[in-house]
Amino acid sequence: MTPDEDSTDFVAGSEDARTSEQEEYAGTAANDPLDNQAEYTILVYMNGSDLESAYDEESDARDGAATADLDEMISGTSGERVRVVVETGGTLAWANTVVDGEQNQRWLIENGELYHLEDVGRRNIGDADTLTDFVVWGTTHYPAEKYGLIMWNHGGGSVLGFGSDEWYDYDSLTLDELVAGLDEAFAQTGEQFELIGFDACLMANVETAFMLSPYSRYMVASEELEPGHGWDYAAVFDRLSEQPGANGAQLGQWIADTYQAHAVDYGQEKNITLSVIDMAQTGNVVVALEALVDEAASVISVDRSNFYRFANGRSRAEEYGGASSPDESSDMVDLLALTRNVAELYPETAENLEDALQKAVIYNVNSVGRPDAAGLSIYFPHRNKANFEDNLQLFSNIGFSQTYVSFLEQYVNEMLDGEDAVNVTMRDGLEFGYSEDDDEYAPYEVYVDPYELERIEQIYAIVSMYVSEEDGDESPMLYLGYDHYVDVDWEQGIIRDDFTGEWLMWDGNFVTLELLTQGEDYIRYAIPVKLNGKDMDILVHYDIEQGSFEVLGAWGGLSGETGMPDKNMIPVQRGDEIIPQFYYYTDTEDGYVDGDAFTVGATIELAYDFLPNGSYLYGFSLVDYAGNETLTDFIEFELED
């Protein structure tokens, strides 16, 4: 199915469209196990939630993401060697006239047809017993040589787990609940899955893979957010119908490859990840991880500089979740990137962990916006300081390695150990701007003791501008954002500006820049906007070597109701209206103000250009590894032609 096609083809007008033959088949299948064994039975635990039910007034339609994927599943199945069994639930309303949002229902997809099997009443998708019952029922009624399980919905990483049931206060399945549900199903059936897949965000993590390893040979999931279109079920099931003898590794690779091609079709290929994990190898990953953190734990509290060096490695590792605000960060980080960043400190244990990770990840897809995604992430608190305590408590309850939990508790305590603000000194005799005598530029410089620089994670330039008020009221400061206009002499402790008077423009329009992460060869920014009237962050990738920008897409942040990340990374397209959002502040108030609206053209041009004439402020932001920010004095300067 292409992005422009109707996603409700299977509905055929109404629930009455089911034929009497289908109803008869369904009744038989629901009550008596089938005698004939398929080669594959794929169970789909489909929690539609707001991905299905969200209503758009302008288009007068629901999002219908689950409906679209059901349609793909139907179109991809042929023959009777592969059966797809679906439980729908957790959704207030569906974008089709067949599935009943008032209750959980079970369906069979076989040979290009959808059959209604039974209604099971309203059940909480976020309850382990609901998962157990579906798995036991599905494997009993639809026997096969191999089984797969697909978890379809939101994902929240190691802390929040999977799913969001709209009928039960957005309840989710935490990892310990996932384990409980699958463990009981395994106890009753003895059936191990060939593959467990998460068509959900942020679930390709060590914790999930290790904890579910007794129940599946392979896992396929994404480290990063997934676009709303999700997997290409039509292509996957078409391939599986042709080659039903495939093992979980082959099936996982098909899912990854077709997912990548699907993203290209939708113009959302720039920020994707998907990996296939050999679950039998995850135990070795955890053993190696525990050895590394044991070694680190023995030294980071003895000498503060040891903590700083480890924290430096953590800060440079690729993170997932898309958040521009630290309070919305998932704190999920690529484990291989982290391991390599601390390898100089702990060479032997880091080498062992890297080797274990490379054996566990047997296939991996990443992208220009996520170049360091190596297949498995891990929860490692760093940015979301406001929620450290709550999230770490939730994490400690999921049943993952106590050695690792203890290390995180030690690490967080070090982070929050009451560091004072960094002592910053203005360098004497320096003026910011151009000398009146020789027209030479004098940079703004400050001095920081080099020892104190050791605890600094990032140094940013901040630029603000005065906005004149015609009525004579106080002139507010309009915040343009953070950028990398900074030159640091780490040995001498001198921080100087590298400001050229330019700022980023989008097709000639100034925008706010929030610097999210900076790798060795790229920088990731967020631009806060109203995109077609909705508050969004547009994520931008900057290639340092090429000096070029690339728009990755627009993201809506965390849901205020569910706490789960928005699954939709929306492509920015020709004709979209963008209203830049600028933070402003005075002595008495602050808030956001709209910039000048503009329409996206046939091509997107992001480039630096000179700021308009006016009065500006320039200063530095120094952020330490505990998330504490120190602001230097701000220097006022004028820009004139």
XYZ file of C-alpha atoms in Angstrom:
641
model
C 0.000 0.000 0.000
C 1.380 3.407 -0.935
C 0.947 6.457 1.298
C -1.798 7.812 -0.942
C -4.008 4.733 -1.010
C -7.065 4.165 1.158
C -6.093 2.285 4.303
C -9.483 0.666 4.930
C -9.873 -1.608 1.904
C -10.655 -4.664 4.014
C -13.688 -3.030 5.631
C -15.986 -3.468 2.623
C -18.473 -0.950 3.945
C -19.680 -2.333 7.262
C -19.421 -5.184 9.747
C -22.303 -6.853 7.926
C -19.970 -7.287 4.964
C -18.553 -10.453 6.554
C -19.941 -13.380 4.618
C -21.837 -16.246 6.195
C -18.996 -18.520 5.113
C -16.541 -16.351 7.056
C -18.783 -16.366 10.114
C -19.090 -20.148 9.964
C -15.335 -20.540 9.577
C -14.752 -18.124 12.406
C -17.086 -19.921 14.769
C -15.372 -23.228 14.147
C -11.878 -21.823 14.490
C -12.675 -19.966 17.684
C -14.003 -22.994 19.553
C -11.972 -25.931 18.264
C -8.249 -26.106 17.537
C -7.400 -26.627 13.877
C -6.115 -30.049 12.882
C -3.908 -28.827 10.047
C -0.592 -27.331 11.088
C 0.788 -24.272 9.325
C 4.476 -23.595 8.948
C 4.127 -20.215 10.688
C 1.563 -18.691 13.013
C 2.247 -15.011 13.641
C 0.452 -13.577 16.665
C -0.132 -9.805 16.605
C -0.921 -8.073 19.905
C -2.439 -4.903 18.448
C -3.030 -2.070 20.903
C -4.379 0.566 18.510
C -4.543 3.395 21.097
C -4.300 6.979 19.853
C -2.288 5.788 16.855
C -5.634 4.503 15.612
C -8.229 6.616 17.406
C -6.765 10.143 17.267
C -9.195 12.367 15.369
C -8.222 15.203 13.045
C -10.973 17.787 12.648
C -9.551 19.280 9.478
C -9.603 15.983 7.587
C -12.589 14.621 9.549
C -10.788 11.307 9.956
C -9.006 9.200 12.540
C -5.316 8.463 12.246
C -6.041 4.811 11.496
C -2.465 3.501 11.733
C -3.612 0.094 13.000
C -6.276 -0.144 10.304
C -3.660 0.601 7.653
C -1.406 -2.163 8.960
C -4.267 -4.669 9.137
C -4.920 -3.900 5.498
C -1.249 -4.525 4.696
C -1.341 -7.851 6.539
C -4.375 -8.956 4.532
C -2.827 -8.017 1.216
C 0.445 -9.772 2.063
C -0.857 -13.203 3.070
C -1.479 -15.940 0.523
C -1.960 -19.677 0.875
C -2.495 -21.515 4.156
C 1.103 -22.101 5.213
C 1.245 -18.770 7.085
C -1.501 -17.659 9.456
C -1.711 -14.281 11.163
C -3.785 -14.169 14.347
C -4.576 -10.731 15.782
C -6.006 -9.497 19.059
C -7.283 -5.913 18.834
C -7.919 -3.778 21.900
C -6.904 -0.789 23.989
C -8.549 1.621 21.556
C -11.516 3.941 22.093
C -12.505 3.991 18.431
C -11.299 2.519 15.150
C -10.983 4.091 11.732
C -12.932 1.224 10.157
C -16.423 -0.191 10.576
C -15.405 -3.772 11.360
C -13.279 -3.687 14.514
C -15.228 -2.918 17.696
C -13.511 -0.408 19.962
C -15.710 -1.347 22.915
C -14.014 -4.701 23.434
C -11.069 -6.906 22.588
C -11.541 -9.080 19.521
C -9.636 -11.860 17.796
C -9.086 -12.196 14.083
C -7.527 -14.584 11.605
C -5.769 -13.337 8.489
C -5.159 -16.130 6.022
C -4.896 -16.397 2.257
C -5.702 -12.717 1.768
C -8.861 -12.755 3.897
C -9.811 -11.381 7.323
C -11.978 -13.591 9.544
C -13.618 -12.502 12.776
C -12.999 -15.242 15.332
C -14.410 -14.156 18.659
C -15.161 -11.292 21.020
C -13.471 -11.615 24.399
C -14.856 -8.566 26.195
C -12.946 -5.537 27.321
C -9.536 -6.495 28.664
C -6.560 -4.395 29.666
C -3.807 -4.630 27.062
C -1.436 -3.487 29.813
C -2.226 -6.548 31.950
C 0.116 -9.542 31.761
C -2.843 -11.935 31.979
C -4.330 -10.495 28.767
C -1.093 -11.229 26.926
C -0.853 -14.716 28.411
C -4.395 -15.610 27.429
C -3.914 -14.447 23.847
C -0.613 -16.298 23.392
C -1.945 -19.539 24.877
C -5.178 -19.318 22.867
C -3.395 -18.449 19.626
C -0.769 -21.180 19.778
C -3.365 -23.765 20.847
C -5.947 -22.964 18.175
C -3.473 -22.304 15.363
C -0.654 -24.846 15.694
C 2.430 -24.327 13.577
C 5.997 -25.464 13.203
C 7.171 -21.961 14.153
C 5.564 -19.048 15.969
C 6.130 -15.326 15.896
C 4.806 -12.573 18.165
C 4.483 -8.943 17.088
C 3.804 -6.265 19.696
C 2.113 -3.354 17.900
C 1.801 0.076 19.549
C 3.802 2.682 21.438
C 7.113 1.842 23.031
C 8.707 3.752 25.877
C 12.066 2.051 26.278
C 13.277 0.138 29.310
C 11.545 2.327 31.886
C 8.034 2.610 30.421
C 7.829 -0.623 28.436
C 5.198 -1.286 25.779
C 1.648 -0.180 25.033
C -0.946 2.354 26.114
C -4.506 1.148 26.727
C -6.977 4.011 26.280
C -9.673 2.190 28.275
C -7.444 1.590 31.309
C -5.841 4.947 32.040
C -3.155 4.398 29.364
C -1.764 1.395 31.198
C 1.324 -0.182 29.669
C 3.168 -3.479 29.962
C 6.392 -2.839 31.848
C 9.220 -5.260 31.140
C 8.546 -7.285 34.271
C 4.900 -7.593 33.197
C 5.958 -8.658 29.706
C 8.122 -11.339 31.278
C 5.288 -12.465 33.559
C 2.852 -12.731 30.658
C 5.199 -14.672 28.400
C 6.561 -16.844 31.193
C 3.084 -18.070 32.103
C 2.263 -18.692 28.438
C 5.462 -20.702 28.044
C 4.660 -22.691 31.188
C 1.277 -23.642 29.727
C 2.331 -24.362 26.140
C 6.076 -25.032 26.107
C 6.246 -23.079 22.845
C 9.171 -20.747 22.217
C 8.762 -18.052 19.593
C 11.002 -18.026 16.564
C 10.847 -14.227 16.646
C 9.405 -11.500 18.861
C 9.060 -8.151 17.137
C 8.218 -4.710 18.469
C 6.577 -2.466 15.896
C 7.026 0.268 18.472
C 9.514 2.944 19.480
C 12.650 2.508 21.593
C 12.388 -1.244 22.284
C 15.693 -2.482 20.780
C 17.408 -2.374 24.140
C 19.536 -4.796 26.125
C 17.040 -5.026 28.950
C 14.136 -6.117 26.730
C 16.226 -8.524 24.662
C 17.837 -10.196 27.668
C 14.672 -10.473 29.735
C 12.650 -11.956 26.856
C 15.442 -14.284 25.693
C 13.928 -17.432 27.284
C 10.829 -17.018 25.140
C 12.202 -16.302 21.663
C 15.174 -17.149 19.476
C 15.306 -13.727 17.816
C 14.000 -10.207 18.348
C 13.516 -7.328 15.930
C 12.988 -3.793 17.217
C 14.089 -0.169 16.901
C 16.488 1.772 19.101
C 14.976 5.057 17.912
C 11.431 6.296 17.427
C 9.566 4.596 14.599
C 7.636 6.606 11.997
C 3.865 6.207 12.116
C 3.767 3.992 9.023
C 5.643 1.272 10.925
C 6.612 -1.962 9.232
C 5.661 -2.999 5.709
C 3.477 -6.000 6.525
C 2.383 -6.507 2.934
C 5.975 -7.010 1.802
C 6.981 -9.080 4.853
C 4.042 -11.486 4.743
C 4.234 -11.793 0.980
C 7.866 -12.890 1.343
C 7.052 -15.211 4.237
C 4.143 -16.766 2.319
C 6.582 -17.578 -0.486
C 9.292 -18.881 1.877
C 7.528 -20.122 5.036
C 10.535 -22.212 6.008
C 12.490 -19.075 6.950
C 13.941 -18.918 10.436
C 13.679 -15.926 12.752
C 16.950 -14.401 11.578
C 15.810 -14.409 7.947
C 12.373 -13.094 8.855
C 13.948 -10.353 10.953
C 16.159 -9.264 8.075
C 13.140 -9.115 5.741
C 11.324 -6.960 8.273
C 14.320 -4.610 8.556
C 14.935 -4.303 4.817
C 11.287 -3.754 3.902
C 10.898 -1.294 6.785
C 13.749 0.759 5.387
C 12.236 0.680 1.882
C 8.829 1.566 3.358
C 10.366 4.591 5.070
C 11.839 5.721 1.753
C 8.364 5.478 0.173
C 7.031 7.793 2.875
C 10.018 10.153 2.817
C 10.936 9.213 6.410
C 14.158 7.284 5.929
C 16.479 9.860 7.517
C 15.943 8.992 11.185
C 15.238 5.256 11.327
C 16.823 2.292 13.078
C 15.919 -1.402 13.200
C 17.967 -4.353 14.372
C 17.747 -8.134 14.581
C 18.995 -9.674 17.819
C 20.160 -13.237 18.490
C 18.578 -13.711 21.897
C 20.923 -16.559 22.838
C 23.803 -14.053 22.843
C 22.204 -11.520 25.175
C 23.319 -13.322 28.326
C 26.937 -12.777 27.289
C 26.163 -9.098 26.722
C 24.861 -8.731 30.269
C 27.843 -10.600 31.753
C 30.239 -8.303 29.887
C 28.196 -5.227 30.834
C 28.342 -6.153 34.512
C 32.115 -6.597 34.317
C 32.516 -3.148 32.774
C 30.328 -1.319 35.290
C 31.909 -3.236 38.183
C 35.295 -1.906 37.102
C 33.935 1.609 36.672
C 32.109 1.505 40.015
C 35.355 0.746 41.826
C 36.928 4.039 40.759
C 34.315 6.707 39.942
C 33.600 7.482 43.604
C 37.264 7.400 44.623
C 38.457 10.159 42.317
C 36.045 12.728 40.910
C 38.050 12.930 37.695
C 37.256 9.253 37.029
C 33.576 10.086 37.164
C 34.064 13.011 34.789
C 35.849 10.815 32.272
C 33.112 8.185 32.321
C 30.441 10.881 32.130
C 32.206 12.349 29.125
C 31.866 9.008 27.364
C 28.187 8.837 28.243
C 27.489 12.365 27.017
C 29.042 11.688 23.603
C 27.084 8.492 22.957
C 24.093 8.592 20.622
C 20.747 9.003 22.413
C 17.229 8.127 21.306
C 13.791 9.567 21.809
C 13.874 12.860 19.903
C 13.377 15.142 22.906
C 14.519 18.760 22.769
C 13.733 19.204 26.468
C 15.847 17.250 28.989
C 12.675 16.544 30.973
C 11.323 14.570 27.999
C 14.470 12.534 27.389
C 14.156 8.746 27.462
C 17.821 8.517 28.510
C 18.201 5.559 26.145
C 21.702 5.446 24.669
C 23.460 3.203 22.155
C 25.460 0.725 24.223
C 28.176 0.102 21.644
C 28.781 3.839 21.251
C 29.021 4.221 25.034
C 31.351 1.231 25.281
C 33.716 2.606 22.662
C 33.709 6.015 24.334
C 34.989 4.559 27.624
C 37.273 1.925 26.077
C 40.391 3.984 26.829
C 39.482 3.921 30.533
C 38.583 0.222 30.745
C 40.159 -1.424 27.677
C 39.740 -5.110 28.512
C 36.172 -5.073 29.807
C 35.109 -2.653 27.069
C 36.600 -4.916 24.399
C 34.710 -7.900 25.823
C 31.439 -5.979 25.829
C 31.957 -4.755 22.267
C 32.620 -8.319 21.132
C 29.468 -9.583 22.876
C 27.350 -6.827 21.328
C 28.607 -7.520 17.830
C 27.698 -11.192 18.200
C 24.232 -10.379 19.560
C 23.268 -7.911 16.807
C 23.119 -10.020 13.661
C 21.555 -7.415 11.368
C 21.192 -3.674 11.679
C 19.676 -0.738 9.799
C 20.509 2.880 10.675
C 20.326 6.214 8.867
C 21.881 9.624 8.256
C 20.189 11.024 11.365
C 21.240 8.062 13.506
C 24.677 7.085 12.170
C 25.924 5.497 15.413
C 22.937 3.220 16.039
C 24.560 -0.212 16.356
C 21.503 -2.254 17.310
C 21.089 -2.264 21.095
C 20.491 0.639 23.458
C 20.376 0.734 27.239
C 18.842 2.978 29.889
C 21.556 5.229 31.292
C 20.381 8.370 33.173
C 22.006 11.530 31.932
C 19.717 14.272 30.576
C 16.380 13.798 32.349
C 17.570 15.087 35.693
C 14.100 16.145 36.863
C 12.934 12.518 36.698
C 16.094 10.673 37.750
C 14.658 9.464 41.031
C 11.284 8.329 39.681
C 12.675 6.719 36.536
C 15.458 4.942 38.381
C 12.910 3.550 40.832
C 10.773 2.272 37.950
C 13.848 0.815 36.290
C 14.947 -0.971 39.448
C 11.557 -2.723 39.563
C 11.703 -4.368 36.125
C 14.011 -7.187 37.219
C 17.107 -6.406 35.158
C 20.671 -6.904 36.436
C 21.016 -5.756 40.039
C 24.708 -5.117 39.392
C 23.792 -2.614 36.707
C 21.038 -1.028 38.812
C 23.477 -0.540 41.704
C 25.979 1.082 39.366
C 23.334 3.496 38.041
C 22.381 4.442 41.592
C 26.030 5.172 42.358
C 26.444 7.101 39.110
C 23.334 9.228 39.672
C 24.444 10.018 43.215
C 27.740 11.264 41.810
C 25.866 13.383 39.268
C 23.701 14.980 41.919
C 26.494 15.519 44.415
C 25.912 19.242 44.774
C 28.456 20.717 42.396
C 28.835 24.481 42.720
C 28.468 26.702 39.693
C 31.567 26.940 37.540
C 33.674 29.981 38.420
C 33.916 32.090 35.255
C 36.109 35.197 35.041
C 35.932 37.925 32.408
C 39.359 38.427 30.853
C 40.669 41.912 31.630
C 41.083 44.578 28.991
C 38.988 42.933 26.316
C 36.086 44.484 24.495
C 33.606 42.483 22.471
C 33.143 43.634 18.885
C 35.203 45.787 16.549
C 37.902 48.232 17.640
C 37.160 51.837 16.636
C 40.862 52.430 15.931
C 41.866 49.574 13.640
C 38.535 47.976 12.740
C 39.802 44.636 14.009
C 37.475 42.231 15.708
C 37.971 41.643 19.428
C 36.416 38.377 20.637
C 34.482 37.953 23.839
C 36.637 35.826 26.137
C 36.199 34.338 29.585
C 38.527 32.285 31.738
C 37.751 29.052 33.579
C 40.245 27.099 35.643
C 41.300 24.151 33.424
C 40.598 21.784 36.328
C 36.996 22.982 36.387
C 36.705 22.510 32.643
C 37.146 18.797 33.302
C 33.572 18.606 34.570
C 32.055 20.535 31.673
C 30.048 18.473 29.214
C 29.117 21.160 26.695
C 29.818 24.832 26.066
C 27.317 26.696 23.930
C 26.937 30.177 22.542
C 23.636 31.912 23.314
C 22.354 34.763 21.188
C 19.371 36.978 22.018
C 18.040 40.144 20.439
C 16.142 43.159 21.729
C 12.686 43.692 20.294
C 11.652 47.335 20.291
C 8.205 48.211 21.625
C 6.397 51.028 19.838
C 4.385 51.952 22.917
C 7.506 52.563 24.980
C 7.086 49.518 27.228
C 10.052 47.481 28.348
C 11.866 45.897 25.408
C 11.710 42.105 25.677
C 14.627 39.873 24.832
C 13.942 37.422 22.040
C 15.934 34.253 22.470
C 17.440 32.937 19.214
C 18.900 29.837 20.774
C 22.051 27.825 21.392
C 24.682 27.137 18.779
C 28.299 26.024 18.437
C 29.916 29.460 17.944
C 32.543 28.697 20.602
C 36.308 28.225 20.547
C 37.777 26.551 23.653
C 41.406 26.282 24.711
C 41.005 23.375 27.139
C 44.594 23.539 28.386
C 44.594 27.287 29.131
C 40.958 27.486 30.218
C 40.066 30.219 27.725
C 36.624 30.287 26.128
C 36.188 32.740 23.278
C 33.415 33.482 20.869
C 33.520 32.316 17.288
C 30.482 34.365 16.333
C 30.288 35.716 12.792
C 27.072 37.700 13.113
C 25.232 34.961 11.231
C 22.317 32.794 12.272
C 20.471 29.905 10.687
C 17.786 30.812 8.182
C 15.183 28.573 6.586
C 14.448 29.804 3.085
C 15.324 33.317 4.270
C 13.428 33.125 7.591
C 15.146 33.177 10.978
C 14.398 30.297 13.341
C 15.301 29.314 16.897
C 18.031 26.706 17.280
C 18.223 24.232 20.171
C 21.436 22.218 20.073
C 20.546 18.687 21.185
C 23.653 16.566 20.713
C 27.056 17.007 19.138
C 29.020 14.048 17.823
C 32.476 14.038 16.315
C 31.183 14.728 12.817
C 27.608 15.914 13.246
C 25.337 18.151 15.306
C 21.651 17.515 15.936
C 19.336 20.505 16.402
C 15.676 21.048 17.222
C 13.737 23.988 15.783
C 10.537 24.730 17.765
C 7.692 25.653 15.421
C 4.004 25.488 14.769
C 3.737 23.139 11.806
C 0.354 23.524 10.144
C -0.942 24.868 13.443
C 0.508 22.130 15.701
C 3.365 22.593 18.173
C 6.285 20.504 16.929
C 10.062 20.260 17.030
C 11.674 20.010 13.613
C 14.804 17.880 13.969
C 17.798 18.859 11.857
C 21.070 17.028 11.177
C 24.200 19.116 10.494
C 27.155 17.430 8.802
C 30.230 19.226 10.159
C 32.602 18.121 7.395
C 30.195 18.973 4.588
C 28.813 22.075 6.289
C 25.317 21.019 5.235
C 21.941 20.749 6.971
C 19.303 18.073 6.469
C 15.761 18.149 7.859
C 14.944 14.793 9.468
C 11.288 15.467 10.224
C 8.927 17.003 12.779
C 8.158 15.395 16.136
C 5.410 16.157 18.631
C 7.209 15.188 21.851
C 5.814 13.107 24.700
C 2.102 12.593 25.116
C 0.771 14.501 28.102
C -1.683 11.666 28.747
C 0.386 8.539 28.198
C 3.941 9.754 28.771
C 4.884 7.760 25.677
C 6.845 9.384 22.838
C 4.933 10.392 19.745
C 5.473 7.627 17.201
C 5.002 9.939 14.249
C 8.070 11.588 12.757
C 6.279 13.754 10.211
C 8.061 14.645 6.970
C 8.211 18.384 6.275
C 6.746 18.860 2.815
C 6.118 21.474 0.192
C 3.131 23.627 1.112
C 3.458 23.144 4.897
C 3.059 26.314 6.950
C 5.798 26.964 9.498
C 5.560 29.561 12.253
C 8.880 29.731 14.155
C 8.535 29.887 17.932
C 10.788 32.261 19.874
C 11.179 32.315 23.624
C 11.061 35.827 25.081
C 11.631 37.227 28.534
C 11.468 40.483 30.457
C 12.000 41.279 34.111
C 8.364 40.418 34.796
C 7.297 37.716 32.343
C 8.353 35.179 29.782
C 6.775 32.921 27.193
C 6.761 32.131 23.500
C 5.924 34.383 20.607
C 5.218 33.578 16.981
C 7.748 34.512 14.354
C 6.817 35.321 10.785
C 4.920 32.514 9.089
C 6.276 31.069 5.873
C 5.403 28.247 3.509
C 7.780 25.409 2.688
C 8.838 25.557 -0.941
C 9.723 22.908 -3.472
C 13.190 22.621 -1.926
C 14.327 23.264 1.625
C 17.286 25.580 2.055
C 18.873 25.827 5.483
C 21.877 28.132 5.579
C 23.529 30.768 7.740
C 22.954 34.424 6.911
C 23.682 37.725 8.642
C 21.329 38.873 11.342
C 19.448 42.116 10.685
C 20.640 45.400 12.167
C 19.837 45.764 15.827
C 20.892 45.259 19.439
C 21.903 41.784 20.573
C 23.243 39.930 23.586
C 25.882 37.218 23.453
C 27.034 34.877 26.193
C 28.156 31.351 27.003
C 26.327 28.444 28.589
C 28.479 25.896 30.407
C 26.695 22.636 31.231
C 28.355 20.152 33.557
C 27.857 16.393 33.727
C 25.231 16.758 36.431
C 23.094 18.861 34.114
C 23.833 22.097 35.969
C 24.058 25.157 33.749
C 26.324 28.127 34.384
C 25.654 31.268 32.348
C 28.386 33.827 31.840
C 27.733 37.545 31.769
C 26.093 38.604 28.546
C 27.712 41.219 26.345
C 25.572 43.656 24.401
C 26.586 44.425 20.846
C 25.189 46.201 17.810
C 24.974 44.938 14.283
C 25.002 47.589 11.586
C 25.534 47.577 7.848
